[in-house]
Short mmCIF file of C-alpha atoms in Angstrom, two decimals:
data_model
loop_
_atom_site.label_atom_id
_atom_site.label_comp_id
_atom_site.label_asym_id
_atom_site.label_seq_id
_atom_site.Cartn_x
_atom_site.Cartn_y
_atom_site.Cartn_z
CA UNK C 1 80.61 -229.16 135.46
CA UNK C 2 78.44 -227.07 137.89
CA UNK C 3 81.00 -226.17 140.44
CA UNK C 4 83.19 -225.31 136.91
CA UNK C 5 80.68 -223.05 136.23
CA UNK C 6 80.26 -222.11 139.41
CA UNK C 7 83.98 -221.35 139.74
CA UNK C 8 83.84 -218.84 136.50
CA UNK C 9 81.10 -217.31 137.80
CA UNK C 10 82.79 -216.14 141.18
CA UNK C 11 85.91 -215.24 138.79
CA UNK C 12 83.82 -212.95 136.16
CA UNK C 13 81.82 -210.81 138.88
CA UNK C 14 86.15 -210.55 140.96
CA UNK C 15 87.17 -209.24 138.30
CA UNK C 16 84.47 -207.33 137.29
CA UNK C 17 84.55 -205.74 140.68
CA UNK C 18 88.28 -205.14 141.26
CA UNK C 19 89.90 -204.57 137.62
CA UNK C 20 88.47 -200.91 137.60
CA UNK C 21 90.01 -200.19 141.17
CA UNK C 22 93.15 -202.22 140.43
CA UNK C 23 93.38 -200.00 137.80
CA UNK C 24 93.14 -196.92 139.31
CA UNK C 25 95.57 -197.74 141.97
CA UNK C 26 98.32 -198.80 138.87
CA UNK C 27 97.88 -195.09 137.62
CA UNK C 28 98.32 -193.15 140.79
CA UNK C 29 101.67 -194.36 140.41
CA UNK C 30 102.07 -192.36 137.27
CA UNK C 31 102.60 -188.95 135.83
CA UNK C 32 99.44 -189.40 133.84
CA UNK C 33 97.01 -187.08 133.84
CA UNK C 34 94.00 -188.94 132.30
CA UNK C 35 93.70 -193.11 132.23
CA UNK C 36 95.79 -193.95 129.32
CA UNK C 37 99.25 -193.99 128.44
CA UNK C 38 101.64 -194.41 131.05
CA UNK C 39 104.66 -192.25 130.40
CA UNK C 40 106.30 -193.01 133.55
CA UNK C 41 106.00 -194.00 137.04
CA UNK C 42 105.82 -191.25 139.54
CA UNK C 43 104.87 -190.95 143.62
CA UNK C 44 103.92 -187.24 142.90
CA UNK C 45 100.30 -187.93 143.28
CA UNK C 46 101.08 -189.25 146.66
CA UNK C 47 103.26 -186.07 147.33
CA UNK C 48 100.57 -183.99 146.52
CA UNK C 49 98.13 -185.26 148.56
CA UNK C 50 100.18 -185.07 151.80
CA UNK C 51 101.03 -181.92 151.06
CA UNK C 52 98.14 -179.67 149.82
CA UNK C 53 96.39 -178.29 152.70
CA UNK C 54 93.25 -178.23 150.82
CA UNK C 55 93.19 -181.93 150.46
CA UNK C 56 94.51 -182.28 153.98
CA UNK C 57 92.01 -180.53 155.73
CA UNK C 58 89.12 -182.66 153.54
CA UNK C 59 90.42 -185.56 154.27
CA UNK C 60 90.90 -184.62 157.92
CA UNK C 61 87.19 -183.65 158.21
CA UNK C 62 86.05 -186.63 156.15
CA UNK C 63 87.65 -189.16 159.24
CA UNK C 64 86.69 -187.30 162.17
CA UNK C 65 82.96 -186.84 160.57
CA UNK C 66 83.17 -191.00 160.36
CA UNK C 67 84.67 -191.59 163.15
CA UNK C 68 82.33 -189.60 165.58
CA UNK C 69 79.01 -190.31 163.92
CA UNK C 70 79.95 -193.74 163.64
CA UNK C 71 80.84 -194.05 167.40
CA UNK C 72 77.11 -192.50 167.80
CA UNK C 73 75.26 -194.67 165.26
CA UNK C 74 77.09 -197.57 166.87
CA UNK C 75 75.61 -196.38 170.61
CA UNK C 76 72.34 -195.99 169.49
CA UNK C 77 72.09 -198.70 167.05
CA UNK C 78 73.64 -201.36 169.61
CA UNK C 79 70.72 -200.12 172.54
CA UNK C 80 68.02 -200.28 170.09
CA UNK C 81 69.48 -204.32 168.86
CA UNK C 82 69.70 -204.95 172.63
CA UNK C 83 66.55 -203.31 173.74
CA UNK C 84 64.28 -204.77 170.77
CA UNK C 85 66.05 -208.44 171.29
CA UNK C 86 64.37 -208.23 175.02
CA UNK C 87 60.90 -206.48 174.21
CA UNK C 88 58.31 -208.65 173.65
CA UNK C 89 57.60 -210.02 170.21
CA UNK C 90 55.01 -207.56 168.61
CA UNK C 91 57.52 -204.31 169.71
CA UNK C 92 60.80 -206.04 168.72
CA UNK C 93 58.60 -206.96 165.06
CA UNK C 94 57.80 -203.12 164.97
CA UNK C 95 60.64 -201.93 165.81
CA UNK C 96 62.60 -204.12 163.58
CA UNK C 97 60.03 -202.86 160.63
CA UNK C 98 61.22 -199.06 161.41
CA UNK C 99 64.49 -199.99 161.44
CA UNK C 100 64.37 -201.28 157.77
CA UNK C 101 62.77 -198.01 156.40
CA UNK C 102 66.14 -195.94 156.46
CA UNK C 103 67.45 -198.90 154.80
CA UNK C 104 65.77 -199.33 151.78
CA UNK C 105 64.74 -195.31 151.29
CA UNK C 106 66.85 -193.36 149.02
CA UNK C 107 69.70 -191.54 150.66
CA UNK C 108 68.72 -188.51 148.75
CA UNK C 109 65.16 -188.37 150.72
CA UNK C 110 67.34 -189.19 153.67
CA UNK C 111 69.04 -185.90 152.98
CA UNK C 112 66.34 -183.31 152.38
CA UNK C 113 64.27 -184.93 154.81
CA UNK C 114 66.75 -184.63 157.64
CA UNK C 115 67.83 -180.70 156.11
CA UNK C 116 64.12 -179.48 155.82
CA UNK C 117 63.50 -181.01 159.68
CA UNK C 118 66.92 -179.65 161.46
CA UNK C 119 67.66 -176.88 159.37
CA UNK C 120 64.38 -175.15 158.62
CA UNK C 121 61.88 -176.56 161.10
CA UNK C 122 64.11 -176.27 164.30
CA UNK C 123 65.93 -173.23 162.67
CA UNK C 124 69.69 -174.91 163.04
CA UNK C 125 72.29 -173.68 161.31
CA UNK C 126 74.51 -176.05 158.71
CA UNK C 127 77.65 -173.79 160.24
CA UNK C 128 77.00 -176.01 163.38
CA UNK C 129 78.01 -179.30 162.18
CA UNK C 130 74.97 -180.34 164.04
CA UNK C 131 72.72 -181.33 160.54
CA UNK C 132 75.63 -183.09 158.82
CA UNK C 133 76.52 -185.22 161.78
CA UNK C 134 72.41 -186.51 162.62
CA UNK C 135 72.03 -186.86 159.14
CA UNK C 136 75.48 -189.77 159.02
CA UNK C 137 73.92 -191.33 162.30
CA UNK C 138 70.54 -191.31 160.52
CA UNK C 139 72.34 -193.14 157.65
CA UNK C 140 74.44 -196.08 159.66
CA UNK C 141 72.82 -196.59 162.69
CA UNK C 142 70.40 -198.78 161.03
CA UNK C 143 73.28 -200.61 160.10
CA UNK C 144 74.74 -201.04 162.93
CA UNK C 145 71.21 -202.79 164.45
CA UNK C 146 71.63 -205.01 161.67
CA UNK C 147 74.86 -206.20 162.85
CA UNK C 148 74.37 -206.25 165.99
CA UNK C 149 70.88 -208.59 165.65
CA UNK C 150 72.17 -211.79 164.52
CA UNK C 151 74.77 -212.07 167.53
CA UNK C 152 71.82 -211.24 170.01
CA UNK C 153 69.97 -214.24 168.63
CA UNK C 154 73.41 -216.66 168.55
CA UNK C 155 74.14 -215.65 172.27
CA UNK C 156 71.97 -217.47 175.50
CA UNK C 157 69.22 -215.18 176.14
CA UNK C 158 69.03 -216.68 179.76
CA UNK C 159 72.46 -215.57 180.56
CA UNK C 160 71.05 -211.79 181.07
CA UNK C 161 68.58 -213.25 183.84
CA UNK C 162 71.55 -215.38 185.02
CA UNK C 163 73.43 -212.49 185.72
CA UNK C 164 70.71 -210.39 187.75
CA UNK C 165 69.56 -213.82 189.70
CA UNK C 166 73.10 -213.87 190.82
CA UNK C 167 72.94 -209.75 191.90
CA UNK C 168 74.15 -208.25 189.65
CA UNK C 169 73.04 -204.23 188.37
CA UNK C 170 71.01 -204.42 185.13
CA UNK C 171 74.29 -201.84 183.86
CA UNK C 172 76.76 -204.47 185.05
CA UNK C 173 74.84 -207.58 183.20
CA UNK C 174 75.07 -205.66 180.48
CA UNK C 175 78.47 -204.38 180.14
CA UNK C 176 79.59 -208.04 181.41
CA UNK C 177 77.73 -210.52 179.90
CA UNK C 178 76.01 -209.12 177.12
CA UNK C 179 78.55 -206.45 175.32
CA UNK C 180 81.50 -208.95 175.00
CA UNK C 181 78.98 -211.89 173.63
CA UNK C 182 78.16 -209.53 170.58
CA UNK C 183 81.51 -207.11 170.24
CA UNK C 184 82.29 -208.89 167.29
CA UNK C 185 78.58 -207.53 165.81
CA UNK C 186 79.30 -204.08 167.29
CA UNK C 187 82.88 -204.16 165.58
CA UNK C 188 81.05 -205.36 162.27
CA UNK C 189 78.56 -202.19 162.78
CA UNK C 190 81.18 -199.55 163.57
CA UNK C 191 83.15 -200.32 160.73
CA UNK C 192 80.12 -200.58 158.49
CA UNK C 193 78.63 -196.99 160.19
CA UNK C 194 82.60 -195.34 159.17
CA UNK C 195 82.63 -196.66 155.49
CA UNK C 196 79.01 -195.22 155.12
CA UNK C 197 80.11 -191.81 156.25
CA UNK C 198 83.11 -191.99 153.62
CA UNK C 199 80.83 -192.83 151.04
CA UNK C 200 77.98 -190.71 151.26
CA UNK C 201 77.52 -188.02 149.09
CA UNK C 202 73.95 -187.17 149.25
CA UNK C 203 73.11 -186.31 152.51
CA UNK C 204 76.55 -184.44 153.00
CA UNK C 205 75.22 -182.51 150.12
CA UNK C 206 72.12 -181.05 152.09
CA UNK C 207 73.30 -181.21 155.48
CA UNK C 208 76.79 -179.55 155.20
CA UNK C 209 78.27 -176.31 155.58
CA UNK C 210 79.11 -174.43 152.57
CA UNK C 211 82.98 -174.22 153.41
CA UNK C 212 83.41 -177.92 154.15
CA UNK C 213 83.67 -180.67 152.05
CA UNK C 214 83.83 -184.25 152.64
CA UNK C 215 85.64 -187.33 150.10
CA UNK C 216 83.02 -188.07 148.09
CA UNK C 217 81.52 -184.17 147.66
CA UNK C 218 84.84 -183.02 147.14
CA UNK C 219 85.99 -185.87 144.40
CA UNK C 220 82.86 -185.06 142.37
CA UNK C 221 83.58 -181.05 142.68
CA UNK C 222 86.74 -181.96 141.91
CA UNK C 223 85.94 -183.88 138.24
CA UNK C 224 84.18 -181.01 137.44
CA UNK C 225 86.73 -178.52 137.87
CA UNK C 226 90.36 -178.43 135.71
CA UNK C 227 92.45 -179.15 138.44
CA UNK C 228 94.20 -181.90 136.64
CA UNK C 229 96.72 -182.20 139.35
CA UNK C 230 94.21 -182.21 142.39
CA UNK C 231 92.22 -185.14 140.09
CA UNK C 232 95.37 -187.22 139.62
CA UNK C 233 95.81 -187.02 144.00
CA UNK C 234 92.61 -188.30 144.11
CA UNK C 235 93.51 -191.33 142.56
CA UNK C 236 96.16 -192.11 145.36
CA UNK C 237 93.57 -191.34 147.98
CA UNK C 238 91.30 -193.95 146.05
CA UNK C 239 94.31 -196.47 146.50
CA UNK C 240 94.62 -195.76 149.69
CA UNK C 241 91.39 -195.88 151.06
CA UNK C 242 90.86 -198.96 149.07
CA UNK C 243 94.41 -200.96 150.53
CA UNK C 244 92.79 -199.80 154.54
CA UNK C 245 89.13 -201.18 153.84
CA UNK C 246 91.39 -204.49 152.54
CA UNK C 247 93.72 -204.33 155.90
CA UNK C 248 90.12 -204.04 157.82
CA UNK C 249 88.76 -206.61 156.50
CA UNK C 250 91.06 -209.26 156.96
CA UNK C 251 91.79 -208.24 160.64
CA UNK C 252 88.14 -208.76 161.40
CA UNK C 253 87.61 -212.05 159.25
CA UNK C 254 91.25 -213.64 160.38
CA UNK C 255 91.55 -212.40 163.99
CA UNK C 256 88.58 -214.74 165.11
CA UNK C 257 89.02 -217.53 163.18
CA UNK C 258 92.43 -217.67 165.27
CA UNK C 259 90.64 -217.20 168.02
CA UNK C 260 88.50 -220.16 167.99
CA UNK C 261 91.12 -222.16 166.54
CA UNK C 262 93.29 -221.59 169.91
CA UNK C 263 90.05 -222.14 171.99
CA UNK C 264 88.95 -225.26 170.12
#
């Protein structure tokens, strides 16, 4: 009776979770323009999203803003794992304490804190990029130490000394030995650090330029406005975005349980 139970529990919070984006993805294939009847099935949402430069150039921005503050976040949040793991005890505790507070604080004092610092304190302009890119690695590199963590304390932390007994560079141990014993955790982080930079919408708000837009700014700018065709494309972008996070996810869960399958 309790695994029943258990079992319907699971099932209610699924479906809770994916009916709303399952539905979503059934009407981008439509020639609705609001959620409700379906007159007929259509790709033009698809059509105009490949084809609108507006939309192209947002979504264009929105990846390469992920993909370079996430490669950042996932530097700095990978030393700071490594470096705390081999600090003593009372710095790794405190540093591990800081790491938290960007965690649990509200995205929107993320924001203004990081605009009011960079923008008017050190007088840098939003036209640089320069605010909206430290204010993404602000937001996942946190993250990323958080991945990285558990595989530091899973892996030998002799095999570090190991390395430099035998002569090799501190550089070399680490590229060597320690990177590929926690590159699943660094994986893990970067991919966590990319959807974090697709999702936010409040520090984008205060730390971008006025002429650029990312997803999440644009889609609420964009339910605002009467656009009815732009809002329809942004369901097919939802679909999308939502069948590549699915892909992602089962290449990192499946590729290393065949791994250790083959090894085993």
């Amino acid at each position: 009776m309790k695994k029943i139970l258990k079992y319907a529990v699971i099932s209610l919070v699924l479906l809770f979770m994916y009916v709303p984006i399952l539905v979503l993805a059934v009407y981008s294939f439509t020639d609705a323009s609001n959620i409700g009847a379906i007159h007929a099935f259509s790709f033009q949402n698809y059509v105009t999203l490949f084809t609108t430069p507006e939309l192209q150039h947002m979504i264009f921005g929105s990846i390469l803003l992920a993909f370079g503050s996430a490669a950042i976040a996932t530097i700095l949040g990978t030393t700071g794992a490594v470096g705390a793991f081999y600090s003593k005890k009372r710095v790794r505790n405190t540093l591990s304490v800081l790491n938290q507070v960007p965690v649990v604080n509200a995205d929107v004092v993320t924001g203004f804190s990081i605009c009011i610092l960079i923008v008017v304190v050190f007088g840098v302009s939003k036209d640089t990029y320069i605010p909206l890119v430290a204010g993404h690695v602000v937001l996942s590199a946190p993250f990323v130490y958080l991945a990285v963590v558990p595989k530091l304390k899973q892996m030998d932390p002799s095999l570090y000394e190991a390395a430099l007994d035998l002569g090799a560079t501190p550089a070399y141990a680490l590229f060597k030995v320690i990177i590929p014993q926690i590159a699943s955790g660094i994986l893990s982080g970067f991919v966590m650090a990319v959807t974090l930079s697709l999702d936010d919408y409040f520090v984008a708000t205060y730390t971008k330029p006025a002429t650029f837009d990312t997803i999440s700014t644009y889609v609420v700018n964009a339910t605002k406005g009467s656009q009815t065709q732009i809002k329809t494309a942004l369901w097919a972008l939802s679909t999308i975005i939502f069948i590549i996070v699915i892909a992602v996810e089962l290449f990192i869960n499946i590729v290393p349980s065949r791994k250790e399958k083959k090894e085993g």
